[in-house]
Amino acid sequence: MTYTYPDTKLLIDGIWRDAENGRTLDVINPATSEIIGQVAYASKADLEEAALAVGRGFDLWKNVSSFERYKIMRQAANILRERAEKIAWIMTCEQGKPLAQARIEILAAADVIDWFAEEARRTYGQTIPARSADVLQYSVKLPVGPVAAFTPWNFPINQVVRKLSGALAAGCSIVVKAPEETPASPAALIQAFIDAGVPAGVIALVYGDPAEISNFFITHPVIEKISFTGSTVIGKQLAALAGQHMKKSTMELGGHAPVLVFDDSDIEAAANLMVASKYRNCGQVCVSPTRFLVQDSVYDRFVSTFVAGAQKLKIGNGVEEGVDVGPLANERRIPALNALIADALTAGAKLHCGYERIGNKGYFYAPTVVGDVPITARIMNEEPFGPVAVINRFKTVDEAIVEANRLRYGLASYAFTRSTTIAHRLGLEVKAGMMTINHIGLALPEVPFGGIKDSGYGTEGGSEAINAYLETKFVTIANI
Ligand code: NAD
């Protein structure tokens, strides 16, 4: 089914409106390179209004009971499910991923909302035994205040929904700076919350100049909490600014996930599973498997199965049936990828497949595999964020762990082995926020999701996630 791609406005104080100076940006379909719509581009005056609105929204929302917040959020999740088909089409048009992947993202977002809605009812404090019989002492969890969230274009809904749901569940208001490249699907997500009954002012949505907007909100006195998903370079800048203003922050940054394949595993099954995972969303995934480390004795088998799988993938416009891999989300990723792969080949890597743009309309890129890449090559050290797999060899478990831990990145990690001894070692010794062994088990609402070291801090999933939006207050009362 075909729908109409909508223009996107700013949401300020419950009203969808143009920027006060009427400025807009073009939205481009990455599968056709055509302009498909416009997104409003906020001025400083718009941002100030948004900040003041979420300030008032916080005063309102923090006094809505957690049971009421839970009911509104569950309703938003159901509305999102009902609208999944249309929103998936919108997302595919603006972001490029195949419709099936867009649908999964939206339905998974509804599950995230349900999870945080339930968490709203469990923000327990503690009663603490006092040293005197006439003293009562306890702690309560209170919402931290208005939140500013900055989210990228690779998962236009998923990246917003974790921050939005965590904040709302805790009783915080939130201003979201969603991606200018993919503005309409986050707006549709937020519309579901509004239609479910979230009051005006509790959520604001803005677009414009990312650096100007993040600088504005992080330094604004109304905002108490920052949550950013994006590159490590930008994350460090924003975290430093948040630190200067003593504001809590969550940083979900880049990764360079190692994949350790041991010779006792089912090599063909591992390779096939990893092909699907590597090229999902055209490799533009922070937890994308990137640095494959394969035990020497099974290296050739793994590479040949992986390359055959990569070459079978159907590349095309994501709105068409049967497409496995859509285009890159924006044109600038093409020269970025070309440069990384060229550098690896110059350093002595072997090209197994890919390394070419497909066609000249849209930003399609052939699934690429490079092998035996020297660790000095840029691609062994920088996040490729595209459809490129690097497959290198190792001999011993120790050697694999050393290479897995070589970088400052520490987001996702993957391994395949039948040995419980090796699996146990990897679980303890690979330095990453997440490790999934013999299957892909990351990013469910109920499990932790986050990185360490240069991949950031704070979890956006599991039972700890809501804490990012809460502060603990201690109260002690003497009976006089
Ligand atoms: P980029 O660093 O320019 O932008 C990445 C995202 O951050 C975009 O959505 C952008 O709008 C936002 N951004 C940039 N500067 C900002 C600022 N000062 N304040 C707030 N937001 C800001 O790079 P790009 O070309 O769009 O994407 C490529 C790189 O971005 C990748 O190599 C990858 O490392 C990173 N990225 C990471 C994720 C993730 O899920 N962690 C998602 C998208 C992009």
PDB file of C-alpha atoms and ligand atoms in Angstrom, residues 150-155 159 177-181 210-215 228-232 234 237-238 252-255 284-286 330 332-333 383-385 409 411, ligand 1:
ATOM      1  CA  PHE A 150      19.280  13.963  20.727  1.00  0.00           C
ATOM      2  CA  THR A 151      18.775  11.034  18.392  1.00  0.00           C
ATOM      3  CA  PRO A 152      20.238   9.871  15.052  1.00  0.00           C
ATOM      4  CA  TRP A 153      18.776   8.747  11.741  1.00  0.00           C
ATOM      5  CA  ASN A 154      19.616   5.036  11.680  1.00  0.00           C
ATOM      6  CA  PHE A 155      16.645   3.924  13.817  1.00  0.00           C
ATOM      7  CA  GLN A 159      16.413   5.754  19.168  1.00  0.00           C
ATOM      8  CA  LYS A 177      15.843  16.790  18.766  1.00  0.00           C
ATOM      9  CA  ALA A 178      15.184  14.021  16.268  1.00  0.00           C
ATOM     10  CA  PRO A 179      17.137  13.598  13.010  1.00  0.00           C
ATOM     11  CA  GLU A 180      16.520  16.100  10.218  1.00  0.00           C
ATOM     12  CA  GLU A 181      17.111  13.332   7.629  1.00  0.00           C
ATOM     13  CA  PRO A 210      22.097  19.788  15.597  1.00  0.00           C
ATOM     14  CA  ALA A 211      25.066  21.605  17.153  1.00  0.00           C
ATOM     15  CA  GLU A 212      23.079  24.769  17.842  1.00  0.00           C
ATOM     16  CA  ILE A 213      20.181  22.822  19.366  1.00  0.00           C
ATOM     17  CA  SER A 214      22.302  20.589  21.603  1.00  0.00           C
ATOM     18  CA  ASN A 215      24.319  23.578  22.794  1.00  0.00           C
ATOM     19  CA  PHE A 228      22.403  11.427  23.297  1.00  0.00           C
ATOM     20  CA  THR A 229      22.793   8.661  20.741  1.00  0.00           C
ATOM     21  CA  GLY A 230      25.317   9.208  17.963  1.00  0.00           C
ATOM     22  CA  SER A 231      29.017   9.222  17.233  1.00  0.00           C
ATOM     23  CA  THR A 232      31.702   9.048  19.906  1.00  0.00           C
ATOM     24  CA  ILE A 234      30.065  14.293  19.177  1.00  0.00           C
ATOM     25  CA  GLN A 237      31.667  17.098  23.177  1.00  0.00           C
ATOM     26  CA  LEU A 238      28.129  16.923  24.532  1.00  0.00           C
ATOM     27  CA  GLU A 252      24.941   5.799  23.677  1.00  0.00           C
ATOM     28  CA  LEU A 253      27.830   6.119  21.251  1.00  0.00           C
ATOM     29  CA  GLY A 254      29.629   4.270  18.504  1.00  0.00           C
ATOM     30  CA  GLY A 255      30.873   0.705  18.463  1.00  0.00           C
ATOM     31  CA  GLN A 284      24.220   1.467   9.899  1.00  0.00           C
ATOM     32  CA  VAL A 285      23.781   0.053  13.361  1.00  0.00           C
ATOM     33  CA  CYS A 286      25.791   0.921  16.460  1.00  0.00           C
ATOM     34  CA  ASN A 330      22.528   9.622   3.116  1.00  0.00           C
ATOM     35  CA  ARG A 332      27.860  11.357   2.587  1.00  0.00           C
ATOM     36  CA  ARG A 333      28.224   7.732   3.726  1.00  0.00           C
ATOM     37  CA  GLU A 383      33.434   2.615  13.052  1.00  0.00           C
ATOM     38  CA  PRO A 384      32.603   1.884   9.382  1.00  0.00           C
ATOM     39  CA  PHE A 385      28.841   2.368   9.893  1.00  0.00           C
ATOM     40  CA  TYR A 409      35.098   1.014  21.857  1.00  0.00           C
ATOM     41  CA  LEU A 411      29.422  -1.572  22.939  1.00  0.00           C
TER      42      LEU A 411
HETATM   43  P1  NAD B   1      27.434  12.898  12.496  1.00  0.00           P
HETATM   44  O1  NAD B   1      28.348  12.607  13.633  1.00  0.00           O
HETATM   45  O2  NAD B   1      27.507  14.200  11.806  1.00  0.00           O
HETATM   46  O3  NAD B   1      25.914  12.737  12.994  1.00  0.00           O
HETATM   47  C1  NAD B   1      25.434  11.623  13.714  1.00  0.00           C
HETATM   48  C2  NAD B   1      24.154  12.050  14.395  1.00  0.00           C
HETATM   49  O4  NAD B   1      24.466  12.981  15.433  1.00  0.00           O
HETATM   50  C3  NAD B   1      23.201  12.776  13.453  1.00  0.00           C
HETATM   51  O5  NAD B   1      21.880  12.386  13.739  1.00  0.00           O
HETATM   52  C4  NAD B   1      23.417  14.264  13.746  1.00  0.00           C
HETATM   53  O6  NAD B   1      22.269  15.033  13.541  1.00  0.00           O
HETATM   54  C5  NAD B   1      23.779  14.218  15.213  1.00  0.00           C
HETATM   55  N1  NAD B   1      24.675  15.310  15.588  1.00  0.00           N
HETATM   56  C6  NAD B   1      25.789  15.723  14.955  1.00  0.00           C
HETATM   57  N2  NAD B   1      26.359  16.734  15.614  1.00  0.00           N
HETATM   58  C7  NAD B   1      25.590  16.985  16.706  1.00  0.00           C
HETATM   59  C8  NAD B   1      25.652  17.901  17.788  1.00  0.00           C
HETATM   60  N3  NAD B   1      26.658  18.782  17.923  1.00  0.00           N
HETATM   61  N4  NAD B   1      24.663  17.856  18.717  1.00  0.00           N
HETATM   62  C9  NAD B   1      23.666  16.960  18.629  1.00  0.00           C
HETATM   63  N5  NAD B   1      23.556  16.057  17.633  1.00  0.00           N
HETATM   64  C10 NAD B   1      24.520  16.067  16.691  1.00  0.00           C
HETATM   65  O7  NAD B   1      27.652  11.751  11.447  1.00  0.00           O
HETATM   66  P2  NAD B   1      26.727  11.155  10.307  1.00  0.00           P
HETATM   67  O8  NAD B   1      27.448  11.288   9.009  1.00  0.00           O
HETATM   68  O9  NAD B   1      25.324  11.608  10.383  1.00  0.00           O
HETATM   69  O10 NAD B   1      26.766   9.654  10.758  1.00  0.00           O
HETATM   70  C11 NAD B   1      27.962   8.931  10.729  1.00  0.00           C
HETATM   71  C12 NAD B   1      28.496   8.614  12.086  1.00  0.00           C
HETATM   72  O11 NAD B   1      27.568   8.865  13.120  1.00  0.00           O
HETATM   73  C13 NAD B   1      28.766   7.141  12.135  1.00  0.00           C
HETATM   74  O12 NAD B   1      30.089   6.904  11.814  1.00  0.00           O
HETATM   75  C14 NAD B   1      28.427   6.735  13.526  1.00  0.00           C
HETATM   76  O13 NAD B   1      29.583   6.714  14.311  1.00  0.00           O
HETATM   77  C15 NAD B   1      27.564   7.811  14.071  1.00  0.00           C
HETATM   78  N6  NAD B   1      26.178   7.374  14.312  1.00  0.00           N
HETATM   79  C16 NAD B   1      25.966   6.595  15.376  1.00  0.00           C
HETATM   80  C17 NAD B   1      24.705   6.147  15.630  1.00  0.00           C
HETATM   81  C18 NAD B   1      24.418   5.249  16.793  1.00  0.00           C
HETATM   82  O14 NAD B   1      23.402   4.574  16.798  1.00  0.00           O
HETATM   83  N7  NAD B   1      25.262   5.223  17.821  1.00  0.00           N
HETATM   84  C19 NAD B   1      23.661   6.495  14.778  1.00  0.00           C
HETATM   85  C20 NAD B   1      23.917   7.323  13.686  1.00  0.00           C
HETATM   86  C21 NAD B   1      25.208   7.766  13.470  1.00  0.00           C
END
